[in-house]
mmCIF file with all atom_site columns, C-alpha atoms in Angstrom:
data_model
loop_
_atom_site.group_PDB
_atom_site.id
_atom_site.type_symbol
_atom_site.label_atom_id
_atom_site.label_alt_id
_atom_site.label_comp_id
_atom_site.label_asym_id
_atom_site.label_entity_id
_atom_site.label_seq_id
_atom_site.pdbx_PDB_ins_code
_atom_site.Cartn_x
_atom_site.Cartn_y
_atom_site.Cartn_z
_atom_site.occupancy
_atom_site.B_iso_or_equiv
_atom_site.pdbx_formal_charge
_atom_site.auth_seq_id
_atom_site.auth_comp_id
_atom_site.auth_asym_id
_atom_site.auth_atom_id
_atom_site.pdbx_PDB_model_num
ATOM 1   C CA . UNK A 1 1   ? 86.469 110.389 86.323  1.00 0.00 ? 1   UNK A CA 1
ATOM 2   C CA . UNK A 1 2   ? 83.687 110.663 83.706  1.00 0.00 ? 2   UNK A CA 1
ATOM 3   C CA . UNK A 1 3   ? 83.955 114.205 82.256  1.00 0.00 ? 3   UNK A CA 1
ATOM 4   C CA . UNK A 1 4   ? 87.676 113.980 82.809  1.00 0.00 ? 4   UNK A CA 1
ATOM 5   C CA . UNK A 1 5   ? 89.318 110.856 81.881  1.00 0.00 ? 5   UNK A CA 1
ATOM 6   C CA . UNK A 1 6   ? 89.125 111.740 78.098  1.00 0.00 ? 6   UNK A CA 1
ATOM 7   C CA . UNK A 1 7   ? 92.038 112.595 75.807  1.00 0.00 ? 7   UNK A CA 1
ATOM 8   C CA . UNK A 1 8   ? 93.157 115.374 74.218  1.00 0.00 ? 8   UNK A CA 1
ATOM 9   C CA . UNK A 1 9   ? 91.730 118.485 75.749  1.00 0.00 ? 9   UNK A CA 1
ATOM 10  C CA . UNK A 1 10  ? 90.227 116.764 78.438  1.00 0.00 ? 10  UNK A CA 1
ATOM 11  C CA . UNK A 1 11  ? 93.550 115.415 79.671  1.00 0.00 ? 11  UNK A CA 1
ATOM 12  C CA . UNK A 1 12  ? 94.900 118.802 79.742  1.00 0.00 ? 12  UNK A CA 1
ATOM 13  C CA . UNK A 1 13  ? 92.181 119.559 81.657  1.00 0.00 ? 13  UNK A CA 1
ATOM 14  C CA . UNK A 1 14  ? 92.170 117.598 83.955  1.00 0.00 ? 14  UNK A CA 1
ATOM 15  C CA . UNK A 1 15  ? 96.054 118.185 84.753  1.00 0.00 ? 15  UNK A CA 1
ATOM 16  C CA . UNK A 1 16  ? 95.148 121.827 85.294  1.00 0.00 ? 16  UNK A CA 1
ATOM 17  C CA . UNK A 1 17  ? 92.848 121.323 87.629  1.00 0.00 ? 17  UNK A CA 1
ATOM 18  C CA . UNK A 1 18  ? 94.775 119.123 89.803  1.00 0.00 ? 18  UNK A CA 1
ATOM 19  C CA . UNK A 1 19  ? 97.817 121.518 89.609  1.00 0.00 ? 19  UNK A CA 1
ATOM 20  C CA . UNK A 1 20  ? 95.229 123.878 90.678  1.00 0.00 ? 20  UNK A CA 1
ATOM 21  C CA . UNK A 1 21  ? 93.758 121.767 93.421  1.00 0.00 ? 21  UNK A CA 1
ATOM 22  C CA . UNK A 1 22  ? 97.277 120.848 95.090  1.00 0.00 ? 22  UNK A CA 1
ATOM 23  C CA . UNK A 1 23  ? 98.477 124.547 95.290  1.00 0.00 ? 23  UNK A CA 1
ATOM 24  C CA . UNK A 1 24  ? 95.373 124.989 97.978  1.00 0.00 ? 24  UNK A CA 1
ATOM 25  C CA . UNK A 1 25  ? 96.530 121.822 99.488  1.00 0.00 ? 25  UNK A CA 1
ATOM 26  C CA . UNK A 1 26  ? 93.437 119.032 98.031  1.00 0.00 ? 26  UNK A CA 1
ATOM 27  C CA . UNK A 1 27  ? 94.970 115.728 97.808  1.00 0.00 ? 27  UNK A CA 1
ATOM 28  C CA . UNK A 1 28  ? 94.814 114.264 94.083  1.00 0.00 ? 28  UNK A CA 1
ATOM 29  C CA . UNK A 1 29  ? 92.232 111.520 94.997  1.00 0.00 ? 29  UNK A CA 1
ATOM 30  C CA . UNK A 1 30  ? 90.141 114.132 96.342  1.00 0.00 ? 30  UNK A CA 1
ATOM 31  C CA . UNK A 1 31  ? 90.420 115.936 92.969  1.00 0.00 ? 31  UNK A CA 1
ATOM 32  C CA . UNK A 1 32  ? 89.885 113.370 91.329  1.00 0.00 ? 32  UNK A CA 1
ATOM 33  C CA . UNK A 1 33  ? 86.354 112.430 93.152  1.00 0.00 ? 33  UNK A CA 1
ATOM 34  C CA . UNK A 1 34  ? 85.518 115.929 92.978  1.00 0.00 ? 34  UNK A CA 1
ATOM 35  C CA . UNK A 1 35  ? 85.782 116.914 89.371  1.00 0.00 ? 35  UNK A CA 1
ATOM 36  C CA . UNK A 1 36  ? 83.606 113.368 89.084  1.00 0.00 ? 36  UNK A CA 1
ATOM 37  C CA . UNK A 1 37  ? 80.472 115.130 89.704  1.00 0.00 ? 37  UNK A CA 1
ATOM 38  C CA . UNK A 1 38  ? 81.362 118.161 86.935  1.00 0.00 ? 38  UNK A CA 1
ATOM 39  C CA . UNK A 1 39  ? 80.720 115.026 84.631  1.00 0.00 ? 39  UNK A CA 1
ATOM 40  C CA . UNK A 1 40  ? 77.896 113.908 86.266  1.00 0.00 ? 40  UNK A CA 1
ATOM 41  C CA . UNK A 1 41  ? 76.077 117.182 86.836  1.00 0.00 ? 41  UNK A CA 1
ATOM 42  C CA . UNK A 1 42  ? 76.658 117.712 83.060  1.00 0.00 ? 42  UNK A CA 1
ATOM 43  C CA . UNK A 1 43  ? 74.784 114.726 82.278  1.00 0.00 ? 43  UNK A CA 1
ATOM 44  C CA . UNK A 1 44  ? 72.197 114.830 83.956  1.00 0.00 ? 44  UNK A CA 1
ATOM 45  C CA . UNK A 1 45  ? 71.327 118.638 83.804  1.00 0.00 ? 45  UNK A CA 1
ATOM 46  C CA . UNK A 1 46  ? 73.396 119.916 81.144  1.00 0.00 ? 46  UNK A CA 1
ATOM 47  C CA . UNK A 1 47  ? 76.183 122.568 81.761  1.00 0.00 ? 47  UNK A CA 1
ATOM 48  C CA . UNK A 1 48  ? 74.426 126.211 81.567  1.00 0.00 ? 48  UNK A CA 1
ATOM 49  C CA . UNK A 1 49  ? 71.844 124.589 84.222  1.00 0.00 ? 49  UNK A CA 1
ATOM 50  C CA . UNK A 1 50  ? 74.103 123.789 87.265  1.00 0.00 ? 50  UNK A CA 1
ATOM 51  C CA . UNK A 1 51  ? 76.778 126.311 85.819  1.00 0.00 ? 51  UNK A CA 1
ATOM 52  C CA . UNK A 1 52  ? 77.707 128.054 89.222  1.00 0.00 ? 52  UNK A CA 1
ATOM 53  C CA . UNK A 1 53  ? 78.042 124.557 91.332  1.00 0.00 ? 53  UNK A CA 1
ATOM 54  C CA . UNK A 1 54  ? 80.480 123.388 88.757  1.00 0.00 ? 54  UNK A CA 1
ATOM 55  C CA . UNK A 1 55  ? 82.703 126.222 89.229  1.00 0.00 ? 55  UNK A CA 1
ATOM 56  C CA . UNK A 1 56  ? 82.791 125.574 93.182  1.00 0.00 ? 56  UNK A CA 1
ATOM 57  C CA . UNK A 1 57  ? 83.941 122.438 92.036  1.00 0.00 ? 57  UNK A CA 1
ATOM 58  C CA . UNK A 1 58  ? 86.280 123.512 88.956  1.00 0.00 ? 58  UNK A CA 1
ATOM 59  C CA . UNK A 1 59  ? 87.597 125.981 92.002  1.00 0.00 ? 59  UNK A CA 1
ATOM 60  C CA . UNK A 1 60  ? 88.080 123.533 95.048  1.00 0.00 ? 60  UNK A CA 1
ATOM 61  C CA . UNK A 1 61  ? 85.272 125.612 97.061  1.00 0.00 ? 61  UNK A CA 1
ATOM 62  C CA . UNK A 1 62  ? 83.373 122.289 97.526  1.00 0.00 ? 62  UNK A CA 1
ATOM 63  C CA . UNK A 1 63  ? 85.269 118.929 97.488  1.00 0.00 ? 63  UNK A CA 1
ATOM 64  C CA . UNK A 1 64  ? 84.251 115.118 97.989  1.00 0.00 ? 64  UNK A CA 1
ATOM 65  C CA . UNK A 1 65  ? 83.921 113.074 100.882 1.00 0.00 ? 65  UNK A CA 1
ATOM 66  C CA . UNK A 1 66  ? 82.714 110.250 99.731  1.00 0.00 ? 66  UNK A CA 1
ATOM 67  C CA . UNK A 1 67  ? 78.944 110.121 100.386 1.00 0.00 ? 67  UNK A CA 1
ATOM 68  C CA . UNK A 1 68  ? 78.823 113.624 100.780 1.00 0.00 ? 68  UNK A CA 1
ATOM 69  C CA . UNK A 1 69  ? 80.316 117.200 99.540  1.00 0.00 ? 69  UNK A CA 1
ATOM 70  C CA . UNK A 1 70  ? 81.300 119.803 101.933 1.00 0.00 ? 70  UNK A CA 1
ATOM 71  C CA . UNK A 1 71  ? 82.179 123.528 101.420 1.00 0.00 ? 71  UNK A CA 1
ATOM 72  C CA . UNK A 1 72  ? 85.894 123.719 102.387 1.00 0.00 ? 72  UNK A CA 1
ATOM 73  C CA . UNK A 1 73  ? 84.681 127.560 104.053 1.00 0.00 ? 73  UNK A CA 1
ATOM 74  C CA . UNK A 1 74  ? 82.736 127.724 107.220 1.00 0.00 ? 74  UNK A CA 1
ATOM 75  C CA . UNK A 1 75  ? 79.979 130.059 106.958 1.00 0.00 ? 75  UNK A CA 1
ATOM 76  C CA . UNK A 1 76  ? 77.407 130.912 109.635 1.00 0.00 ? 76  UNK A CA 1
ATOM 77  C CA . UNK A 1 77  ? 76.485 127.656 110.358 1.00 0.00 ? 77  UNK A CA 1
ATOM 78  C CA . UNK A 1 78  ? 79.677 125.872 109.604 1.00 0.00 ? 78  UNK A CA 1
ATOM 79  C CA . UNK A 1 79  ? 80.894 123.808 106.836 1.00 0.00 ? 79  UNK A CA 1
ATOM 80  C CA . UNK A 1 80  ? 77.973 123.392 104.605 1.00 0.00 ? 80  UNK A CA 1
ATOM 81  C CA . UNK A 1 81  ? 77.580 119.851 103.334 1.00 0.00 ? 81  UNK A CA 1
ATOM 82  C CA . UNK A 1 82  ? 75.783 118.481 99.955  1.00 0.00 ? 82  UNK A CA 1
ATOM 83  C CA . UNK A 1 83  ? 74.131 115.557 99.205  1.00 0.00 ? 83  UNK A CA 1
ATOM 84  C CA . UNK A 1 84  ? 75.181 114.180 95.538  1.00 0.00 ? 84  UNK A CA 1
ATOM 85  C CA . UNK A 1 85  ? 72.931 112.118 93.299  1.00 0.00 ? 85  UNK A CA 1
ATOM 86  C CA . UNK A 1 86  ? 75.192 108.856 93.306  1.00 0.00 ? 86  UNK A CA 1
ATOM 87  C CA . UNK A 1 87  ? 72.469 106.299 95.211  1.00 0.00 ? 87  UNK A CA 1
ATOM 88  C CA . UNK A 1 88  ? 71.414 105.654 98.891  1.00 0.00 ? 88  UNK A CA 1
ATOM 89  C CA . UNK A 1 89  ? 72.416 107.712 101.809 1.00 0.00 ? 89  UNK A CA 1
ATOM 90  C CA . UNK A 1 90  ? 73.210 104.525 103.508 1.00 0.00 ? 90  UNK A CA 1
ATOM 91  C CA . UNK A 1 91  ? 74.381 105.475 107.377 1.00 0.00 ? 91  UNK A CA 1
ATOM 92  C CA . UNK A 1 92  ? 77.954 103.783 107.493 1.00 0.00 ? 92  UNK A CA 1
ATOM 93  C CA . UNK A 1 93  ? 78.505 105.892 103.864 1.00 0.00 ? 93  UNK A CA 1
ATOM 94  C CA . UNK A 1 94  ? 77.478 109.142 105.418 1.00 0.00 ? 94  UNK A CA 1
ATOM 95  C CA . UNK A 1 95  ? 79.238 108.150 108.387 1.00 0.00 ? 95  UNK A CA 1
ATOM 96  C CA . UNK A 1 96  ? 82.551 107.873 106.399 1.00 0.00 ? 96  UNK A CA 1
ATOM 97  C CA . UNK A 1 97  ? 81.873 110.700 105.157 1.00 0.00 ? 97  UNK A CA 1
ATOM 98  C CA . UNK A 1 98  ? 81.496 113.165 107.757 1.00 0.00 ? 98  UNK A CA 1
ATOM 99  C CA . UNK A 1 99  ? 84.841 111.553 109.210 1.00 0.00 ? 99  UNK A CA 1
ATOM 100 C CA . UNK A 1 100 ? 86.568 112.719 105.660 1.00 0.00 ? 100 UNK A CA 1
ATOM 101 C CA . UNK A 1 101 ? 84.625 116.142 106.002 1.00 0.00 ? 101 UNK A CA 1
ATOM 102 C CA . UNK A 1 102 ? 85.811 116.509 109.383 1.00 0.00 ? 102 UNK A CA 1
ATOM 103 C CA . UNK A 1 103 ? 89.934 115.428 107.894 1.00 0.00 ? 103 UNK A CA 1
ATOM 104 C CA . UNK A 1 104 ? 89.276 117.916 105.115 1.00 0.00 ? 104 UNK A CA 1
ATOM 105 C CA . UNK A 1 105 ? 88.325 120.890 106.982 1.00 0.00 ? 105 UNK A CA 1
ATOM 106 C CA . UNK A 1 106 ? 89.716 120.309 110.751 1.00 0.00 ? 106 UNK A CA 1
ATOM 107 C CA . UNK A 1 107 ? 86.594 121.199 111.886 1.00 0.00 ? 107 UNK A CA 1
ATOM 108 C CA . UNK A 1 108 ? 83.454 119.509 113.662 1.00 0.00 ? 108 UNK A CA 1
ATOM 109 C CA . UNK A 1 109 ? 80.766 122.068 112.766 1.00 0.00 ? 109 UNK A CA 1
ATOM 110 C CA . UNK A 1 110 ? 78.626 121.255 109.744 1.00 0.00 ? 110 UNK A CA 1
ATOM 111 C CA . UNK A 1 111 ? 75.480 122.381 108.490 1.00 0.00 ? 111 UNK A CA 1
ATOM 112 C CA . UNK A 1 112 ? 72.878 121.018 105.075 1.00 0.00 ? 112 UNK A CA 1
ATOM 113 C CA . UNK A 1 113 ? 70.539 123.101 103.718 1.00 0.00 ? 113 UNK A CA 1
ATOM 114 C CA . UNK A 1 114 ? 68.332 120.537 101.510 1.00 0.00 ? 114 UNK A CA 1
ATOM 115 C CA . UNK A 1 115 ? 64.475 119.165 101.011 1.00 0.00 ? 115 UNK A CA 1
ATOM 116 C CA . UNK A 1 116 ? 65.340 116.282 102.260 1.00 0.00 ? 116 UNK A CA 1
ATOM 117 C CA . UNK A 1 117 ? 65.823 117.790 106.046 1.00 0.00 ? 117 UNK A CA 1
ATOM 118 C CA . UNK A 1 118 ? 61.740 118.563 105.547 1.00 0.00 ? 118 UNK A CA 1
ATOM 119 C CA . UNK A 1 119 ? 60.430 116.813 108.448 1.00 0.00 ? 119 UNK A CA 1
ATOM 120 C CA . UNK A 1 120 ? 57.675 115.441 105.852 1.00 0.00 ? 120 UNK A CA 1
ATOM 121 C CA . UNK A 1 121 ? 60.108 112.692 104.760 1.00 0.00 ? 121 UNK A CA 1
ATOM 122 C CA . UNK A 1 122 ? 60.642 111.337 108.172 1.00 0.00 ? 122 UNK A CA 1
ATOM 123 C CA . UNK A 1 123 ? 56.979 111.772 109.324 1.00 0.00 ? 123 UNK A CA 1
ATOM 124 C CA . UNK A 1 124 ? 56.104 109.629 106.037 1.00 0.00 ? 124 UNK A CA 1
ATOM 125 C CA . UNK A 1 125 ? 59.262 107.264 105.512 1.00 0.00 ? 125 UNK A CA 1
ATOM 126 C CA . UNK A 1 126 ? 60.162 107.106 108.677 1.00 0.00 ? 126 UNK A CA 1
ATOM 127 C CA . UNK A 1 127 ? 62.598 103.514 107.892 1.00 0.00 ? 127 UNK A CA 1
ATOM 128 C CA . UNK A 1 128 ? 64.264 104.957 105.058 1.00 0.00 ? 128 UNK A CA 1
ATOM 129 C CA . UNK A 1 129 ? 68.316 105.841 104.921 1.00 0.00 ? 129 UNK A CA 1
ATOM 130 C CA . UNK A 1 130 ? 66.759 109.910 104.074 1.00 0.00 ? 130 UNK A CA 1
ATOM 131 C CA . UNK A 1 131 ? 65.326 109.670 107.247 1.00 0.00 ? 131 UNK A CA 1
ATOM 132 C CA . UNK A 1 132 ? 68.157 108.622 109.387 1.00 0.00 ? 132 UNK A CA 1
ATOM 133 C CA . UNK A 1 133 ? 70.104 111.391 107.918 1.00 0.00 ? 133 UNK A CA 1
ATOM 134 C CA . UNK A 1 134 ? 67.573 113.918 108.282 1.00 0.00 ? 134 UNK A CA 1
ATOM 135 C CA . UNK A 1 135 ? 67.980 112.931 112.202 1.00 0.00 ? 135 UNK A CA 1
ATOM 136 C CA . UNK A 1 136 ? 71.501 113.724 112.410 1.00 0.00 ? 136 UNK A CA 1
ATOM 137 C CA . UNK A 1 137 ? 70.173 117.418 111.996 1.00 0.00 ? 137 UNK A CA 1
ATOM 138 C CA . UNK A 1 138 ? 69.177 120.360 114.178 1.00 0.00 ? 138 UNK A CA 1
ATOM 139 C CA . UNK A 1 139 ? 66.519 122.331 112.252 1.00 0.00 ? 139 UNK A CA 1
ATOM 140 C CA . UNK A 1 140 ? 67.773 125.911 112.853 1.00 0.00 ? 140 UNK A CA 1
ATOM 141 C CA . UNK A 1 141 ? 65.885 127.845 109.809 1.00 0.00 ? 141 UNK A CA 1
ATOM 142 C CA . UNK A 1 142 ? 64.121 127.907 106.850 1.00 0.00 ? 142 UNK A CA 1
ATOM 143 C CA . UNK A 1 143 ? 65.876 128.747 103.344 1.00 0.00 ? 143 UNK A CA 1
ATOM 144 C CA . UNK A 1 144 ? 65.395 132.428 102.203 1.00 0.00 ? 144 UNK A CA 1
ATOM 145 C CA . UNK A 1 145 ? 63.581 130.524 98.751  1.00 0.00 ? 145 UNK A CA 1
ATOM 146 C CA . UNK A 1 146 ? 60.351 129.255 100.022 1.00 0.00 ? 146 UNK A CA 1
ATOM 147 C CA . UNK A 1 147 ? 60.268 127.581 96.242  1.00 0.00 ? 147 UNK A CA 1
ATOM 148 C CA . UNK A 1 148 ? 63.540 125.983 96.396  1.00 0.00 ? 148 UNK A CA 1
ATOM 149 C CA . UNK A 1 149 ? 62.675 123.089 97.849  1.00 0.00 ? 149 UNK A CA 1
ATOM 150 C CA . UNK A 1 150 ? 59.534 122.218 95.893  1.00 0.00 ? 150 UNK A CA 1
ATOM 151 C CA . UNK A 1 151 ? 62.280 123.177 93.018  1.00 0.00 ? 151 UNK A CA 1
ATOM 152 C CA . UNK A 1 152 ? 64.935 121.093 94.623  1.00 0.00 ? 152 UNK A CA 1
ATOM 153 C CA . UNK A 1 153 ? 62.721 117.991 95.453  1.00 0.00 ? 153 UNK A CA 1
ATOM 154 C CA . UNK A 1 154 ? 61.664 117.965 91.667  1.00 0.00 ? 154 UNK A CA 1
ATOM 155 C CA . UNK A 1 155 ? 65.125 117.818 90.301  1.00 0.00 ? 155 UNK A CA 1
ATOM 156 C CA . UNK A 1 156 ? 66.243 115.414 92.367  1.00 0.00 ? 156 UNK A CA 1
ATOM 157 C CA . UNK A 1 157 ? 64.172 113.059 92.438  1.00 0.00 ? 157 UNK A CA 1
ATOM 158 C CA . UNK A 1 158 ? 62.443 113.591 88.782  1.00 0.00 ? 158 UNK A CA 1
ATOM 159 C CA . UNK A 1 159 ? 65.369 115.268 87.342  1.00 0.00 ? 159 UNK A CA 1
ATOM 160 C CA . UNK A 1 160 ? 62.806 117.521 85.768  1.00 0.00 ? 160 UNK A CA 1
ATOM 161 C CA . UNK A 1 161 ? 61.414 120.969 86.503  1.00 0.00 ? 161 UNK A CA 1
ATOM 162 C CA . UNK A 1 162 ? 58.848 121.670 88.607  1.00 0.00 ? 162 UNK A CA 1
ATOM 163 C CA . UNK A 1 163 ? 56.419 122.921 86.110  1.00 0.00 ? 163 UNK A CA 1
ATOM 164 C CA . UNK A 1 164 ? 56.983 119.097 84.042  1.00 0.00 ? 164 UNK A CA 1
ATOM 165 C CA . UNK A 1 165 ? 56.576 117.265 87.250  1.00 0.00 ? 165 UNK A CA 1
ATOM 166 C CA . UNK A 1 166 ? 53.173 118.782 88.227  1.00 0.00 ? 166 UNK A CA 1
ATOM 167 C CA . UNK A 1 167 ? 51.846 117.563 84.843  1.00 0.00 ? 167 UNK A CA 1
ATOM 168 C CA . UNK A 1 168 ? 50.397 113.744 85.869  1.00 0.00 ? 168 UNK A CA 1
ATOM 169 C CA . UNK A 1 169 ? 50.490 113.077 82.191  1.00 0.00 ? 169 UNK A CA 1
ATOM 170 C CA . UNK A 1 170 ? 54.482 114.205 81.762  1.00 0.00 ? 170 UNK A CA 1
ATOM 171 C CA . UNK A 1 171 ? 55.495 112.270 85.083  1.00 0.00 ? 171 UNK A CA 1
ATOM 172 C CA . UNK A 1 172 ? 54.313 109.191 86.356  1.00 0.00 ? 172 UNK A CA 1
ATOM 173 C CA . UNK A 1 173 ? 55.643 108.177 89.844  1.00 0.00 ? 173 UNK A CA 1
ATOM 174 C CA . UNK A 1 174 ? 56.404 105.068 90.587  1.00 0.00 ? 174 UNK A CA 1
ATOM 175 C CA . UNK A 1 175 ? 58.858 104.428 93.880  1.00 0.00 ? 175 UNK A CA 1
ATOM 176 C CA . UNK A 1 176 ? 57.278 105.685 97.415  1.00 0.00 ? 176 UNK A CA 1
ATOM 177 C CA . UNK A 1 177 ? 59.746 108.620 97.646  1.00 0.00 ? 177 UNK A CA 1
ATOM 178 C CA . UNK A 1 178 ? 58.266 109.754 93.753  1.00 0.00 ? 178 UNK A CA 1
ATOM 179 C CA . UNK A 1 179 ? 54.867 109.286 94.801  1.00 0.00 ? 179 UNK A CA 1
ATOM 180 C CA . UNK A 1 180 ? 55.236 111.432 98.027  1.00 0.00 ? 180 UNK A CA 1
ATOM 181 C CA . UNK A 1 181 ? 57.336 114.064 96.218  1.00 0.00 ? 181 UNK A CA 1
ATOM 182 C CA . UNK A 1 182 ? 54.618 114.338 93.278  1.00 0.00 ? 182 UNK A CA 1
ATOM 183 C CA . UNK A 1 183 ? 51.689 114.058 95.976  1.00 0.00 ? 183 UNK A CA 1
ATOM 184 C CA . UNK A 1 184 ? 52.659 116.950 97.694  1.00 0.00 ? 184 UNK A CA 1
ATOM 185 C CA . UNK A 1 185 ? 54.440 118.889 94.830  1.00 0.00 ? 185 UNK A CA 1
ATOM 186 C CA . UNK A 1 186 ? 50.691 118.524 92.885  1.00 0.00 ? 186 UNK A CA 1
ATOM 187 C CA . UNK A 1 187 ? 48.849 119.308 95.652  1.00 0.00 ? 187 UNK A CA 1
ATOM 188 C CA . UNK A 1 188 ? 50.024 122.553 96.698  1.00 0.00 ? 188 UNK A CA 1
ATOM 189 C CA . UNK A 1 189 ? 51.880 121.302 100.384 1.00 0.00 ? 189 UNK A CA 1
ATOM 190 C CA . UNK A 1 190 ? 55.325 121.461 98.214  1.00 0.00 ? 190 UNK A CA 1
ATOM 191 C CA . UNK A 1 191 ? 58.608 121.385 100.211 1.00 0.00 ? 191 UNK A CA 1
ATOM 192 C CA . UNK A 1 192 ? 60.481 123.076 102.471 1.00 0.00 ? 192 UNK A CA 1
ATOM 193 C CA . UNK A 1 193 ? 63.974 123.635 102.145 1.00 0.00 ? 193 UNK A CA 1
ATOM 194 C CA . UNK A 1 194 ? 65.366 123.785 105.938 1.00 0.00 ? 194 UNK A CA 1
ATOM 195 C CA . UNK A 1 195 ? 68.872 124.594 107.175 1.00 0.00 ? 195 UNK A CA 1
ATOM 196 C CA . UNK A 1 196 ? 69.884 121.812 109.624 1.00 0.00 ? 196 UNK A CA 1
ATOM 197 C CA . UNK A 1 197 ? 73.068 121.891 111.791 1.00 0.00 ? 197 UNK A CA 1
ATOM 198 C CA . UNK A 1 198 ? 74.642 118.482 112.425 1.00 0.00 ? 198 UNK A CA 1
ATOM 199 C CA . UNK A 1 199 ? 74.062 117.472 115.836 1.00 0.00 ? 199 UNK A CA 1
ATOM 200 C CA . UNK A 1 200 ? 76.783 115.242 117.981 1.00 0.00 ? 200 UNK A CA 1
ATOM 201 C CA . UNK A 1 201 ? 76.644 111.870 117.923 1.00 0.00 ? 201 UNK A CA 1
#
């Protein structure tokens, strides 16, 4: 675990966390892949930034999968899932992981709420891993933010804000996905941030 696998401090950290993970029932490798992404996110963004997700984490609210993250509490639309920023969403992974998500929570309803459902992404990269996720969804909605998924789409992919990525001369695209996500972030289409519900398969 990155932010956990220190000494000193860290250790004890890390021990209370998985004390607190096993008294609501999270197996210890779970934990363990869980509290993996408090590192990560802290790295990336820095702490005060993503300071809310890492206590869902910190509390075992959202837990690992594998591929994905999933909200051990159904809401409206079920288990809400999460896409991490640890490389391609290739299908088999995502497939794993909605079979973990599905041994987690005992349940088969699941629902993402993420830029990368915008149908944009498959109408424009339509061979891409993104895209065969995005297919697995049901659009039902649209996110109460109409910026959060220009926001989203910026720090994911740029892992900048918005107002740095619309500056050509502060970020210079370079994959397909970048390109898109700067074409339409710059010229005013931006992204939507849908709420899909996973469909059978």
């Amino acid at each position: 675990m990155e932010a956990f696998s220190l000494t000193g401090r860290h250790q004890r950290a890390d021990r209370v966390q998985l004390a607190r993970h096993r008294s609501e029932g999270i197996a210890e490798d779970v934990t363990r892949d869980t509290l993996a992404d408090v590192g990560r996110k802290h790295a990336r963004y820095g702490a005060a930034a993503v300071l809310p997700w890492l206590l869902s984490l910190l509390r075992g609210d959202v837990v690992s999968a594998g591929r994905l993250q999933v909200e051990r509490r159904a809401g409206a639309d079920g288990h809400a899932l999460h896409v991490p920023e640890t490389g391609p969403l290739h299908p088999e992974a995502v497939d794993a992981a909605l079979d973990r998500a599905r041994a987690l929570t005992g349940a088969d309803g699941f629902s993402c709420t993420s830029w990368l459902l915008d149908p944009v992404l498959r109408e424009q990269l339509p061979e891409t891993n993104i895209a065969r996720f995005a297919e697995r969804f049901r659009l039902v909605r649209e996110a109460a933010d109409p910026e959060a998924g220009s926001r989203s789409a910026a720090q994911f992919v740029f892992v900048r804000p918005l107002s740095e990525v619309l500056d050509p001369a502060v970020v210079v695209p370079v994959t397909r996905l970048e390109r898109l996500v700067a074409l339409r972030l710059r010229d005013g289409s931006g992204w939507r941030e849908p709420v899909g519900v996973l469909t059978p398969r």
